[in-house]
Short mmCIF file of C-alpha atoms in Angstrom, two decimals:
data_model
loop_
_atom_site.label_atom_id
_atom_site.label_comp_id
_atom_site.label_asym_id
_atom_site.label_seq_id
_atom_site.Cartn_x
_atom_site.Cartn_y
_atom_site.Cartn_z
CA UNK A 273 7.35 -3.13 -3.94
CA UNK A 274 7.59 -0.06 -5.16
CA UNK A 275 8.86 3.16 -2.68
CA UNK A 276 7.44 6.22 -3.40
CA UNK A 277 9.16 9.58 -1.86
CA UNK A 278 9.55 10.98 0.10
CA UNK A 279 9.03 7.80 2.54
CA UNK A 280 7.73 8.46 6.84
CA UNK A 281 11.17 6.12 7.88
CA UNK A 282 14.30 4.83 7.17
CA UNK A 283 15.37 2.00 4.83
CA UNK A 284 17.77 1.06 6.98
CA UNK A 285 16.36 1.49 10.27
CA UNK A 286 17.22 -1.61 12.62
CA UNK A 287 13.88 -1.84 13.09
CA UNK A 288 12.52 -1.76 10.42
CA UNK A 289 14.99 -5.06 9.23
CA UNK A 290 14.56 -6.72 12.61
CA UNK A 291 10.59 -6.54 11.51
CA UNK A 292 10.82 -8.14 8.22
CA UNK A 293 14.20 -10.25 8.75
CA UNK A 294 12.67 -13.68 7.40
CA UNK A 295 11.35 -12.23 3.92
CA UNK A 296 13.76 -8.96 4.32
CA UNK A 297 15.80 -11.14 1.28
CA UNK A 298 12.56 -11.97 -0.61
CA UNK A 299 11.66 -8.60 -1.34
CA UNK A 300 12.09 -6.48 -4.59
CA UNK A 301 12.18 -2.55 -3.95
CA UNK A 302 11.96 -0.25 -6.40
CA UNK A 303 12.33 3.66 -4.98
CA UNK A 304 11.19 6.55 -6.71
CA UNK A 305 11.70 9.42 -6.45
CA UNK A 306 8.37 10.94 -6.60
CA UNK A 307 4.70 10.53 -8.37
CA UNK A 308 4.83 11.21 -11.34
CA UNK A 309 8.16 8.86 -11.51
CA UNK A 310 6.99 5.99 -10.21
CA UNK A 311 3.50 6.38 -13.24
CA UNK A 312 5.29 6.41 -15.50
CA UNK A 313 7.74 3.05 -14.63
CA UNK A 314 5.16 1.56 -13.12
CA UNK A 315 4.09 -1.91 -14.08
CA UNK A 316 0.27 -1.97 -15.79
CA UNK A 317 -2.66 -2.11 -14.12
CA UNK A 318 -4.90 -0.83 -11.38
CA UNK A 319 -4.24 1.38 -8.88
CA UNK A 320 -5.82 1.23 -6.05
CA UNK A 321 -6.04 3.66 -3.31
CA UNK A 322 -6.40 2.61 0.00
CA UNK A 323 -7.90 5.03 2.86
CA UNK A 324 -10.28 5.14 5.83
CA UNK A 325 -12.35 7.17 3.45
CA UNK A 326 -12.87 4.08 0.22
CA UNK A 327 -16.02 3.89 -0.38
CA UNK A 328 -15.79 0.59 -0.75
CA UNK A 329 -15.16 -2.12 2.31
CA UNK A 330 -11.98 -4.75 1.01
CA UNK A 331 -13.91 -7.75 1.31
CA UNK A 332 -16.34 -6.48 -1.22
CA UNK A 333 -13.62 -5.22 -3.83
CA UNK A 334 -12.99 -7.56 -6.94
CA UNK A 335 -9.10 -7.41 -6.97
CA UNK A 336 -7.41 -8.08 -9.68
CA UNK A 337 -3.91 -9.93 -9.95
CA UNK A 338 -1.82 -7.36 -12.16
CA UNK A 339 -3.17 -4.60 -9.29
CA UNK A 340 -0.95 -1.81 -7.82
CA UNK A 341 -2.14 -1.40 -3.73
CA UNK A 342 -1.01 2.44 -3.36
CA UNK A 343 -1.32 3.34 1.21
CA UNK A 344 -0.73 6.66 2.11
CA UNK A 345 1.31 7.87 5.06
CA UNK A 346 0.43 6.10 8.28
CA UNK A 347 0.25 10.20 9.56
CA UNK A 348 -1.82 11.73 7.51
CA UNK A 349 -3.48 8.66 4.43
CA UNK A 350 -3.28 9.33 1.40
CA UNK A 351 -4.51 12.93 -0.45
CA UNK A 352 -8.44 13.31 -1.89
CA UNK A 353 -7.38 14.46 -4.85
CA UNK A 354 -6.29 10.10 -5.09
CA UNK A 355 -9.47 8.43 -4.03
CA UNK A 356 -11.00 11.08 -7.20
CA UNK A 357 -8.46 9.21 -9.65
CA UNK A 358 -8.00 5.74 -8.36
CA UNK A 359 -10.76 3.32 -6.42
CA UNK A 360 -10.75 3.80 -2.89
CA UNK A 361 -11.15 0.74 -0.56
CA UNK A 362 -11.18 0.47 3.03
CA UNK A 363 -10.86 -1.84 5.74
CA UNK A 364 -13.75 -1.35 7.92
CA UNK A 365 -13.34 -0.22 11.29
CA UNK A 366 -15.12 -1.84 14.47
CA UNK A 367 -16.12 0.07 17.75
CA UNK A 368 -13.23 2.95 19.13
CA UNK A 369 -11.50 1.66 16.78
CA UNK A 370 -10.56 4.73 14.54
CA UNK A 371 -7.18 3.43 12.56
CA UNK A 372 -4.91 0.44 12.13
CA UNK A 373 -1.12 0.52 11.83
CA UNK A 374 0.53 0.67 8.04
CA UNK A 375 2.45 -3.09 8.05
CA UNK A 376 -0.79 -3.75 9.85
CA UNK A 377 -3.46 -2.65 7.14
CA UNK A 378 -0.97 -3.32 3.72
CA UNK A 379 -1.71 -7.15 5.49
CA UNK A 380 -5.35 -7.39 6.43
CA UNK A 381 -5.72 -5.33 2.04
CA UNK A 382 -2.64 -7.74 0.16
CA UNK A 383 -3.73 -11.60 1.61
CA UNK A 384 -7.44 -10.44 0.54
CA UNK A 385 -5.95 -10.12 -2.77
CA UNK A 386 -4.21 -12.48 -3.11
CA UNK A 387 -7.02 -15.10 -1.76
CA UNK A 388 -9.08 -13.53 -4.12
CA UNK A 389 -6.52 -13.87 -7.05
CA UNK A 390 -4.65 -17.30 -6.53
#
Protein backbone atom coordinates (compact mmCIF):
# COMPACT_ATOMS: atom_id res chain seq x y z
CA UNK A 1 0.00 0.00 0.00
CA UNK A 2 1.35 3.40 -1.03
CA UNK A 3 0.14 6.41 0.96
CA UNK A 4 0.72 9.89 -0.42
CA UNK A 5 0.86 12.79 2.02
CA UNK A 6 -0.83 14.79 3.28
CA UNK A 7 -2.92 12.04 4.84
CA UNK A 8 -6.40 12.62 6.19
CA UNK A 9 -5.74 10.29 9.14
CA UNK A 10 -3.00 9.29 11.57
CA UNK A 11 -1.25 5.96 11.03
CA UNK A 12 -0.67 5.61 14.75
CA UNK A 13 -4.39 6.00 15.48
CA UNK A 14 -5.60 3.22 17.78
CA UNK A 15 -8.88 2.88 15.85
CA UNK A 16 -7.00 2.44 12.56
CA UNK A 17 -4.82 -0.32 13.97
CA UNK A 18 -7.79 -2.02 15.61
CA UNK A 19 -9.76 -1.97 12.33
CA UNK A 20 -6.94 -3.81 10.58
CA UNK A 21 -5.88 -5.94 13.52
CA UNK A 22 -5.74 -9.27 11.68
CA UNK A 23 -4.00 -8.11 8.54
CA UNK A 24 -2.06 -4.95 9.52
CA UNK A 25 1.20 -6.95 10.03
CA UNK A 26 0.88 -8.23 6.43
CA UNK A 27 0.63 -4.75 4.89
CA UNK A 28 3.74 -3.52 3.08
CA UNK A 29 3.40 0.21 3.57
CA UNK A 30 5.29 2.89 1.64
CA UNK A 31 4.73 6.57 2.45
CA UNK A 32 5.44 9.31 -0.08
CA UNK A 33 5.83 12.98 0.82
CA UNK A 34 3.94 14.12 -2.29
CA UNK A 35 2.49 12.98 -5.62
CA UNK A 36 5.66 13.59 -7.66
CA UNK A 37 7.68 11.42 -5.29
CA UNK A 38 5.17 8.61 -5.75
CA UNK A 39 5.36 8.96 -9.54
CA UNK A 40 9.15 8.60 -9.53
CA UNK A 41 9.17 5.59 -7.18
CA UNK A 42 6.07 3.63 -8.17
CA UNK A 43 6.10 0.19 -9.71
CA UNK A 44 5.32 -0.10 -13.44
CA UNK A 45 1.68 -0.35 -14.51
CA UNK A 46 -1.37 1.79 -15.10
CA UNK A 47 -2.79 4.22 -12.57
CA UNK A 48 -6.57 3.80 -12.34
CA UNK A 49 -8.38 6.73 -10.76
CA UNK A 50 -11.46 5.90 -8.65
CA UNK A 51 -14.07 8.64 -8.46
CA UNK A 52 -17.82 9.22 -8.41
CA UNK A 53 -17.05 11.20 -11.60
CA UNK A 54 -15.40 8.19 -13.30
CA UNK A 55 -16.59 7.25 -16.78
CA UNK A 56 -16.78 3.45 -16.37
CA UNK A 57 -18.43 1.26 -13.73
CA UNK A 58 -15.86 -0.79 -11.79
CA UNK A 59 -17.35 -4.10 -12.93
CA UNK A 60 -17.11 -3.04 -16.61
CA UNK A 61 -13.48 -1.93 -16.37
CA UNK A 62 -10.79 -4.44 -17.41
CA UNK A 63 -8.31 -4.43 -14.54
CA UNK A 64 -4.76 -5.66 -14.99
CA UNK A 65 -2.64 -7.26 -12.26
CA UNK A 66 -0.13 -4.38 -12.35
CA UNK A 67 -2.75 -1.62 -11.94
CA UNK A 68 -2.34 0.92 -9.15
CA UNK A 69 -5.73 1.91 -7.72
CA UNK A 70 -5.79 5.62 -6.89
CA UNK A 71 -8.31 6.85 -4.31
CA UNK A 72 -8.66 10.44 -3.17
CA UNK A 73 -9.54 11.91 0.19
CA UNK A 74 -12.89 10.80 1.56
CA UNK A 75 -14.10 14.39 1.93
CA UNK A 76 -13.41 15.63 -1.59
CA UNK A 77 -12.24 12.79 -3.82
CA UNK A 78 -9.64 13.14 -6.55
CA UNK A 79 -8.97 16.47 -8.23
CA UNK A 80 -10.43 16.77 -11.77
CA UNK A 81 -6.97 16.81 -13.40
CA UNK A 82 -6.32 13.27 -12.15
CA UNK A 83 -9.41 12.09 -13.99
CA UNK A 84 -8.05 13.70 -17.16
CA UNK A 85 -4.68 11.98 -16.77
CA UNK A 86 -5.80 8.47 -15.73
CA UNK A 87 -8.70 6.14 -16.57
CA UNK A 88 -11.65 7.09 -14.36
CA UNK A 89 -13.62 4.27 -12.75
CA UNK A 90 -16.67 4.61 -10.49
CA UNK A 91 -18.70 2.46 -8.14
CA UNK A 92 -22.32 2.82 -9.23
CA UNK A 93 -24.61 4.20 -6.54
CA UNK A 94 -28.18 3.15 -5.91
CA UNK A 95 -31.09 5.20 -4.66
CA UNK A 96 -30.34 7.96 -2.16
CA UNK A 97 -26.78 6.79 -1.49
CA UNK A 98 -24.42 9.42 -2.90
CA UNK A 99 -21.08 8.10 -1.65
CA UNK A 100 -19.33 5.36 0.31
CA UNK A 101 -16.57 5.74 2.84
CA UNK A 102 -13.01 5.21 1.68
CA UNK A 103 -12.45 1.81 3.31
CA UNK A 104 -15.62 0.35 1.80
CA UNK A 105 -14.80 1.79 -1.63
CA UNK A 106 -11.28 0.36 -1.57
CA UNK A 107 -12.61 -3.06 -0.57
CA UNK A 108 -15.22 -3.13 -3.33
CA UNK A 109 -12.84 -2.14 -6.12
CA UNK A 110 -9.87 -4.14 -4.86
CA UNK A 111 -11.85 -7.36 -4.73
CA UNK A 112 -13.31 -6.78 -8.20
CA UNK A 113 -9.78 -6.22 -9.53
CA UNK A 114 -8.56 -9.37 -7.77
CA UNK A 115 -11.52 -11.36 -9.12
CA UNK A 116 -10.67 -10.31 -12.66
CA UNK A 117 -6.91 -10.83 -12.45
CA UNK A 118 -6.67 -14.13 -10.56
